[in-house]
CSV table of C-alpha atoms in Angstrom, one decimal:
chain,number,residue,atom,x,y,z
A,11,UNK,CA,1.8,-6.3,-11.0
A,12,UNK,CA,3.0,-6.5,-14.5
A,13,UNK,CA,2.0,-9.1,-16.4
A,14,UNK,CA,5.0,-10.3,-19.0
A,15,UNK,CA,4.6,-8.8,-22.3
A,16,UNK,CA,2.1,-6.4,-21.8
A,17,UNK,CA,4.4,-3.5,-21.6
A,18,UNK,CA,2.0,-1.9,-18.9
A,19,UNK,CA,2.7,-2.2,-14.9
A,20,UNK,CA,-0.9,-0.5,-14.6
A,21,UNK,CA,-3.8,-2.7,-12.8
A,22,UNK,CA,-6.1,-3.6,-14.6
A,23,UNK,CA,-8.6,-3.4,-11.8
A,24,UNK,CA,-8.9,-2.8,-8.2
A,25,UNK,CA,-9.8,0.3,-5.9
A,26,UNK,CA,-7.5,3.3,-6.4
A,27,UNK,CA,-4.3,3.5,-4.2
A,28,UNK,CA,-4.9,5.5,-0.9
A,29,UNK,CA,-2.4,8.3,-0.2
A,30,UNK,CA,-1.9,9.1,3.5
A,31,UNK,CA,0.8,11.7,4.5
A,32,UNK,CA,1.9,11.7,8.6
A,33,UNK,CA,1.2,15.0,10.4
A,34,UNK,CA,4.0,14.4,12.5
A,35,UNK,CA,7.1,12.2,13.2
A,36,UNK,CA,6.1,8.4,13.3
A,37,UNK,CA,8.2,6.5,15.9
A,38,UNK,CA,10.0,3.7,14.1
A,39,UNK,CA,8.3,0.4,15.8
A,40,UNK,CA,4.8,2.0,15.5
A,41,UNK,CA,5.1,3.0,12.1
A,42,UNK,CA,6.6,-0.7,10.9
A,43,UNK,CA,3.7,-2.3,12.6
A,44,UNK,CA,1.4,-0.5,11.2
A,45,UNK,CA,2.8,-1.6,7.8
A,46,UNK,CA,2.9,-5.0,8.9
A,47,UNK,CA,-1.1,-4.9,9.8
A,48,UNK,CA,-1.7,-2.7,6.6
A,49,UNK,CA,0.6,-5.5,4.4
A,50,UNK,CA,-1.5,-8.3,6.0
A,51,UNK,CA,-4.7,-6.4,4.8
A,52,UNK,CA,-3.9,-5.5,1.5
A,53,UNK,CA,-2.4,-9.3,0.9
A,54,UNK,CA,-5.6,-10.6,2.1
A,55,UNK,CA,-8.1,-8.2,-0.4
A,56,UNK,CA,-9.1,-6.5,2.4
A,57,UNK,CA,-7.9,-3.1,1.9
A,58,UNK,CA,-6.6,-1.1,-1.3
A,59,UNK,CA,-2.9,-0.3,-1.3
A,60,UNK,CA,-1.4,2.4,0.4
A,61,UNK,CA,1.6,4.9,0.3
A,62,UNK,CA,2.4,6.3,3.4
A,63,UNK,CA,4.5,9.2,3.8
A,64,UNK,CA,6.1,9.7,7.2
């Protein structure tokens, strides 16, 4: 999150952001669940961010 006047919207600290790319199509409810659970998680400090690409 940026903090005001800084001028950077870099962390400054915290795990690196996990990238996970889908093998294959990811059905619509299962994939927004997932993000639900993930968001729940990563709200919580209990898992690093994540960017997901279906």
């Amino acid at each position: 999150m940026r903090t005001p006047g800084t001028g950077s919207w870099l962390a400054v600290s915290g795990e690196p952001v996990v990238w996970e790319i889908a093998d294959r199509p990811v059905p619509y409810p299962d994939a927004t669940d997932r993000m639900e659970r993930e968001a729940e998680l990563i709200a919580a400090g209990k898992a690093p961010e994540r960017v997901w690409l279906l």
